[in-house]
mmCIF file of C-alpha atoms in Angstrom:
data_model
loop_
_atom_site.group_PDB
_atom_site.id
_atom_site.type_symbol
_atom_site.label_atom_id
_atom_site.label_comp_id
_atom_site.label_asym_id
_atom_site.label_seq_id
_atom_site.Cartn_x
_atom_site.Cartn_y
_atom_site.Cartn_z
ATOM 1 C CA MET A 1 17.436 19.310 -37.550
ATOM 2 C CA GLY A 2 16.541 15.670 -38.725
ATOM 3 C CA ALA A 3 16.468 14.346 -35.250
ATOM 4 C CA LEU A 4 13.781 17.257 -34.475
ATOM 5 C CA PHE A 5 11.494 16.315 -37.645
ATOM 6 C CA ALA A 6 11.410 12.515 -36.668
ATOM 7 C CA THR A 7 10.822 13.361 -33.114
ATOM 8 C CA ALA A 8 8.126 16.072 -33.932
ATOM 9 C CA THR A 9 6.826 13.266 -36.310
ATOM 10 C CA LEU A 10 6.372 10.691 -33.133
ATOM 11 C CA ALA A 11 5.051 13.183 -31.099
ATOM 12 C CA ALA A 12 2.003 14.132 -33.832
ATOM 13 C CA LYS A 13 1.248 10.368 -34.620
ATOM 14 C CA PRO A 14 0.364 9.740 -30.696
ATOM 15 C CA ALA A 15 -1.837 12.772 -30.566
ATOM 16 C CA SER A 16 -3.478 12.012 -33.890
ATOM 17 C CA ILE A 17 -4.784 8.920 -32.776
ATOM 18 C CA VAL A 18 -6.260 10.598 -29.523
ATOM 19 C CA LEU A 19 -7.890 12.884 -31.373
ATOM 20 C CA ALA A 20 -9.215 9.736 -33.719
ATOM 21 C CA ILE A 21 -10.137 8.236 -30.555
ATOM 22 C CA LYS A 22 -12.262 10.919 -29.029
ATOM 23 C CA SER A 23 -13.659 11.920 -32.479
ATOM 24 C CA ALA A 24 -15.258 8.246 -32.392
ATOM 25 C CA TRP A 25 -16.666 8.286 -28.758
ATOM 26 C CA ALA A 26 -18.289 11.581 -29.877
ATOM 27 C CA GLY A 27 -19.857 10.088 -33.434
ATOM 28 C CA LEU A 28 -21.011 6.977 -31.252
ATOM 29 C CA LEU A 29 -22.734 9.460 -28.795
ATOM 30 C CA ALA A 30 -24.116 11.852 -30.968
ATOM 31 C CA GLY A 31 -25.467 8.926 -33.286
ATOM 32 C CA CYS A 32 -27.430 6.979 -30.425
ATOM 33 C CA LEU A 33 -28.311 10.313 -28.884
ATOM 34 C CA HIS A 34 -29.868 11.823 -32.464
ATOM 35 C CA THR A 35 -31.746 8.464 -33.190
ATOM 36 C CA LEU A 36 -33.057 8.011 -30.162
ATOM 37 C CA ALA A 37 -34.068 11.679 -29.671
ATOM 38 C CA GLY A 38 -36.620 11.637 -32.450
ATOM 39 C CA ALA A 39 -39.746 11.202 -31.785
ATOM 40 C CA ASP A 40 -40.613 10.217 -35.830
ATOM 41 C CA HIS A 41 -37.906 7.845 -35.734
ATOM 42 C CA LEU A 42 -39.212 5.910 -33.018
ATOM 43 C CA ALA A 43 -42.918 6.199 -33.948
ATOM 44 C CA ALA A 44 -41.812 4.891 -37.716
ATOM 45 C CA LEU A 45 -40.388 1.689 -36.321
ATOM 46 C CA THR A 46 -42.721 0.877 -33.308
ATOM 47 C CA PRO A 47 -45.867 -0.151 -34.737
ATOM 48 C CA LEU A 48 -43.635 -2.440 -37.348
ATOM 49 C CA THR A 49 -41.906 -4.286 -34.530
ATOM 50 C CA ILE A 50 -44.686 -5.227 -31.880
ATOM 51 C CA GLY A 51 -45.003 -8.972 -31.519
ATOM 52 C CA ARG A 52 -41.649 -9.724 -33.822
ATOM 53 C CA SER A 53 -39.268 -12.006 -31.713
ATOM 54 C CA ARG A 54 -36.158 -9.750 -30.472
ATOM 55 C CA VAL A 55 -33.836 -11.012 -33.465
ATOM 56 C CA LYS A 56 -35.903 -10.178 -36.197
ATOM 57 C CA SER A 57 -36.844 -6.418 -34.659
ATOM 58 C CA ALA A 58 -33.308 -5.853 -33.582
ATOM 59 C CA MET A 59 -32.419 -6.927 -37.591
ATOM 60 C CA LEU A 60 -35.333 -4.154 -38.391
ATOM 61 C CA GLY A 61 -33.967 -1.387 -36.520
ATOM 62 C CA ALA A 62 -30.799 -1.814 -37.715
ATOM 63 C CA LEU A 63 -31.469 -1.977 -41.536
ATOM 64 C CA TRP A 64 -33.505 1.103 -40.404
ATOM 65 C CA GLY A 65 -30.233 2.647 -39.143
ATOM 66 C CA GLY A 66 -28.552 2.075 -41.935
ATOM 67 C CA GLY A 67 -30.821 3.076 -44.552
ATOM 68 C CA HIS A 68 -30.729 6.268 -42.121
ATOM 69 C CA SER A 69 -27.072 6.913 -42.295
ATOM 70 C CA THR A 70 -27.185 5.720 -45.940
ATOM 71 C CA GLY A 71 -29.693 8.937 -46.393
ATOM 72 C CA GLN A 72 -27.467 11.846 -44.411
ATOM 73 C CA LEU A 73 -24.338 10.452 -46.179
ATOM 74 C CA LEU A 74 -25.922 11.354 -49.309
ATOM 75 C CA LEU A 75 -27.168 14.111 -48.163
ATOM 76 C CA GLY A 76 -23.880 15.593 -46.756
ATOM 77 C CA LEU A 77 -22.083 14.267 -50.149
ATOM 78 C CA LEU A 78 -24.300 16.768 -51.834
ATOM 79 C CA MET A 79 -23.445 19.499 -49.456
ATOM 80 C CA VAL A 80 -19.950 19.170 -49.982
ATOM 81 C CA LEU A 81 -20.319 19.048 -53.822
ATOM 82 C CA LEU A 82 -22.200 21.876 -54.115
ATOM 83 C CA LYS A 83 -20.954 24.170 -51.367
ATOM 84 C CA ASP A 84 -22.852 27.520 -51.510
ATOM 85 C CA ARG A 85 -25.703 26.505 -53.415
ATOM 86 C CA PHE A 86 -26.453 24.067 -51.269
ATOM 87 C CA ASN A 87 -27.850 26.839 -49.005
ATOM 88 C CA ALA A 88 -30.712 27.683 -51.743
ATOM 89 C CA LEU A 89 -31.794 23.733 -51.277
ATOM 90 C CA MET A 90 -32.275 23.934 -47.832
ATOM 91 C CA PRO A 91 -35.802 25.721 -47.857
ATOM 92 C CA ALA A 92 -36.790 23.158 -50.214
ATOM 93 C CA LEU A 93 -35.365 20.191 -48.719
ATOM 94 C CA SER A 94 -37.031 21.207 -45.369
ATOM 95 C CA LYS A 95 -40.285 21.741 -47.314
ATOM 96 C CA TRP A 96 -40.307 18.799 -49.271
ATOM 97 C CA GLY A 97 -38.243 16.367 -46.767
ATOM 98 C CA GLY A 98 -40.709 16.497 -43.846
ATOM 99 C CA THR A 99 -43.872 16.338 -46.466
ATOM 100 C CA MET A 100 -42.065 13.179 -47.351
ATOM 101 C CA VAL A 101 -41.408 12.368 -43.870
ATOM 102 C CA GLY A 102 -45.464 12.865 -43.079
ATOM 103 C CA LEU A 103 -46.442 11.015 -45.879
ATOM 104 C CA THR A 104 -43.988 7.615 -44.780
ATOM 105 C CA LEU A 105 -45.346 7.825 -40.667
ATOM 106 C CA ILE A 106 -49.041 8.437 -42.234
ATOM 107 C CA ALA A 107 -47.983 5.220 -44.787
ATOM 108 C CA ILE A 108 -46.578 2.888 -41.590
ATOM 109 C CA GLY A 109 -49.471 3.556 -39.259
ATOM 110 C CA LEU A 110 -52.221 2.412 -42.253
ATOM 111 C CA VAL A 111 -49.630 -0.680 -42.778
ATOM 112 C CA GLY A 112 -49.718 -1.455 -38.830
ATOM 113 C CA ILE A 113 -53.582 -1.198 -38.947
ATOM 114 C CA TYR A 114 -54.172 -3.288 -42.574
ATOM 115 C CA GLU A 115 -51.714 -5.801 -41.066
ATOM 116 C CA LEU A 116 -53.549 -6.071 -37.985
ATOM 117 C CA TYR A 117 -57.112 -6.662 -39.255
ATOM 118 C CA PHE A 118 -56.387 -7.651 -42.691
ATOM 119 C CA ASP A 119 -53.510 -9.395 -43.436
ATOM 120 C CA ARG A 120 -53.946 -12.605 -41.129
ATOM 121 C CA ASP A 121 -51.641 -15.590 -42.019
ATOM 122 C CA ASP A 122 -53.283 -18.388 -43.590
ATOM 123 C CA HIS A 123 -52.066 -21.751 -42.579
ATOM 124 C CA GLY A 124 -54.280 -23.851 -45.303
ATOM 125 C CA GLY A 125 -52.523 -24.370 -49.003
ATOM 126 C CA ASP A 126 -49.281 -25.653 -50.057
ATOM 127 C CA GLU A 127 -46.457 -25.356 -47.031
ATOM 128 C CA MET A 128 -43.752 -24.637 -49.354
ATOM 129 C CA GLU A 129 -45.665 -22.020 -51.273
ATOM 130 C CA ALA A 130 -46.189 -20.259 -48.384
ATOM 131 C CA ILE A 131 -42.617 -20.275 -47.368
ATOM 132 C CA GLY A 132 -41.700 -19.076 -50.382
ATOM 133 C CA LYS A 133 -44.186 -15.900 -50.346
ATOM 134 C CA SER A 134 -43.062 -15.398 -47.002
ATOM 135 C CA ALA A 135 -39.522 -15.293 -47.848
ATOM 136 C CA SER A 136 -40.813 -12.873 -50.836
ATOM 137 C CA SER A 137 -42.431 -10.764 -48.713
ATOM 138 C CA GLY A 138 -39.321 -10.347 -46.023
ATOM 139 C CA ARG A 139 -36.791 -9.384 -48.730
ATOM 140 C CA ASN A 140 -39.595 -6.759 -49.548
ATOM 141 C CA PHE A 141 -40.038 -5.630 -46.290
ATOM 142 C CA ALA A 142 -36.352 -5.483 -45.982
ATOM 143 C CA VAL A 143 -36.192 -3.262 -48.541
ATOM 144 C CA ALA A 144 -39.654 -0.861 -47.529
ATOM 145 C CA THR A 145 -37.320 -0.989 -44.507
ATOM 146 C CA TYR A 146 -34.013 0.401 -45.647
ATOM 147 C CA ALA A 147 -35.883 2.927 -48.337
ATOM 148 C CA THR A 148 -37.664 4.415 -45.858
ATOM 149 C CA GLY A 149 -34.320 4.600 -43.182
ATOM 150 C CA ILE A 150 -32.922 6.986 -46.396
ATOM 151 C CA VAL A 151 -35.878 8.962 -46.263
ATOM 152 C CA TYR A 152 -35.812 9.821 -43.141
ATOM 153 C CA GLY A 153 -32.153 10.555 -43.535
ATOM 154 C CA LEU A 154 -32.569 13.219 -46.233
ATOM 155 C CA GLN A 155 -33.017 15.998 -43.523
ATOM 156 C CA PRO A 156 -31.598 19.065 -42.709
ATOM 157 C CA ASP A 157 -30.426 16.954 -39.245
ATOM 158 C CA ALA A 158 -28.090 15.431 -41.467
ATOM 159 C CA LEU A 159 -25.560 17.978 -40.904
ATOM 160 C CA PHE A 160 -25.192 16.719 -37.333
ATOM 161 C CA VAL A 161 -23.297 13.854 -39.567
ATOM 162 C CA VAL A 162 -21.549 16.477 -41.928
ATOM 163 C CA ILE A 163 -20.727 19.519 -40.396
ATOM 164 C CA PRO A 164 -18.257 17.805 -36.832
ATOM 165 C CA ALA A 165 -17.052 15.632 -39.609
ATOM 166 C CA LEU A 166 -15.632 18.384 -41.712
ATOM 167 C CA ALA A 167 -14.256 20.307 -38.524
ATOM 168 C CA LEU A 168 -12.497 17.764 -37.661
ATOM 169 C CA PRO A 169 -8.543 18.592 -38.489
ATOM 170 C CA THR A 170 -7.588 14.973 -39.775
ATOM 171 C CA LYS A 171 -9.051 13.273 -42.048
ATOM 172 C CA ALA A 172 -8.435 10.115 -39.851
ATOM 173 C CA ALA A 173 -10.915 11.873 -37.026
ATOM 174 C CA ALA A 174 -13.304 12.705 -39.353
ATOM 175 C CA ALA A 175 -13.583 9.234 -40.832
ATOM 176 C CA ALA A 176 -14.229 7.940 -36.583
ATOM 177 C CA TYR A 177 -16.513 9.954 -36.246
ATOM 178 C CA ILE A 178 -19.067 9.288 -39.323
ATOM 179 C CA LEU A 179 -18.396 5.653 -38.708
ATOM 180 C CA MET A 180 -19.074 5.469 -35.343
ATOM 181 C CA PHE A 181 -21.789 7.820 -35.972
ATOM 182 C CA VAL A 182 -23.200 5.539 -38.472
ATOM 183 C CA ILE A 183 -22.488 2.473 -36.003
ATOM 184 C CA GLY A 184 -23.946 4.641 -33.123
ATOM 185 C CA THR A 185 -27.488 4.650 -35.227
ATOM 186 C CA CYS A 186 -27.716 1.174 -36.159
ATOM 187 C CA ALA A 187 -27.124 0.295 -32.688
ATOM 188 C CA ALA A 188 -29.543 2.354 -30.710
ATOM 189 C CA MET A 189 -32.540 1.766 -33.274
ATOM 190 C CA GLY A 190 -31.427 -2.298 -33.056
ATOM 191 C CA SER A 191 -31.284 -2.063 -29.181
ATOM 192 C CA TYR A 192 -34.581 0.014 -29.423
ATOM 193 C CA THR A 193 -36.607 -2.221 -31.483
ATOM 194 C CA ALA A 194 -35.164 -5.569 -30.101
ATOM 195 C CA LEU A 195 -36.372 -4.157 -26.655
ATOM 196 C CA ILE A 196 -40.125 -3.457 -27.815
ATOM 197 C CA GLY A 197 -40.036 -6.803 -30.064
ATOM 198 C CA HIS A 198 -38.876 -8.549 -26.752
ATOM 199 C CA THR A 199 -41.588 -7.126 -24.791
ATOM 200 C CA THR A 200 -44.505 -7.852 -26.755
ATOM 201 C CA GLU A 201 -43.966 -11.066 -27.978
ATOM 202 C CA ALA A 202 -43.346 -12.057 -24.151
ATOM 203 C CA MET A 203 -46.752 -10.533 -23.812
ATOM 204 C CA LYS A 204 -48.144 -11.854 -27.055
ATOM 205 C CA GLU A 205 -47.956 -15.361 -25.526
ATOM 206 C CA LYS A 206 -49.914 -14.475 -22.660
ATOM 207 C CA ASN A 207 -52.200 -11.898 -23.829
ATOM 208 C CA PRO A 208 -52.704 -11.537 -27.459
ATOM 209 C CA TRP A 209 -55.175 -8.945 -27.372
ATOM 210 C CA LEU A 210 -52.761 -6.597 -25.724
ATOM 211 C CA THR A 211 -50.334 -7.102 -28.569
ATOM 212 C CA GLN A 212 -53.007 -6.085 -30.826
ATOM 213 C CA ASN A 213 -54.377 -2.759 -29.050
ATOM 214 C CA LEU A 214 -50.629 -1.650 -28.761
ATOM 215 C CA THR A 215 -50.162 -1.908 -32.332
ATOM 216 C CA LEU A 216 -52.932 -0.515 -32.784
ATOM 217 C CA LEU A 217 -52.412 2.803 -30.779
ATOM 218 C CA ALA A 218 -48.685 2.476 -32.061
ATOM 219 C CA SER A 219 -50.068 2.797 -35.776
ATOM 220 C CA GLY A 220 -52.328 5.632 -34.308
ATOM 221 C CA ILE A 221 -49.666 7.639 -32.780
ATOM 222 C CA ALA A 222 -47.622 7.252 -36.150
ATOM 223 C CA ILE A 223 -50.413 8.450 -38.527
ATOM 224 C CA VAL A 224 -51.237 11.303 -36.025
ATOM 225 C CA ILE A 225 -47.432 12.509 -36.271
ATOM 226 C CA GLY A 226 -47.247 12.067 -39.371
ATOM 227 C CA ILE A 227 -50.239 14.340 -40.106
ATOM 228 C CA LEU A 228 -48.965 16.929 -37.714
ATOM 229 C CA VAL A 229 -45.647 16.899 -40.119
ATOM 230 C CA LEU A 230 -47.427 17.721 -42.433
ATOM 231 C CA LEU A 231 -49.514 20.496 -41.289
ATOM 232 C CA PRO A 232 -48.123 24.262 -41.798
#
């Protein structure tokens, strides 16, 4: 009897490992596709990455993806804790969550236009003071990017993360799915923004006016999508 139990246990371990691996791949694919399929996701980051270096753009996208995943996980945790009462929150969440996304998109578009026309770098003055201001501005921008990702994560589509994970039969498989979903989200947004940054940075050296027009276009698209989100 003991030998039979041991054999069954050994057979169960490879099966659970295979399930965890499959769940990890599913989470990675879901994270990538879910992120890149959202027009509002791409519209939110495009105006902010045009003309930046490939590395900075990739970090920006990954940071936004991390915030997005944080918002999704927070919403998923809320769903698990509230259980039956969570359904009553869904209408309000859909309404106000969409409003926040719309307002955020409009704000991103306006910031892009402001930086294009009014926030030009001043190379005069004390160099160390300029470096200090640049570092402080960079930190604030990073925090704002992460916070924007959280706002986008507080949407009903966060259930893409939670429901499959809750449906999986083992904790290891659920953890693998969630972890790889987060990694997929960060990798997808980082790759997208790196591509935008690399392409526009190369164009910026030859045709600065083209980069400015692309920034204006991307900012305008963000504002239009934001308005469409706000419309009933």
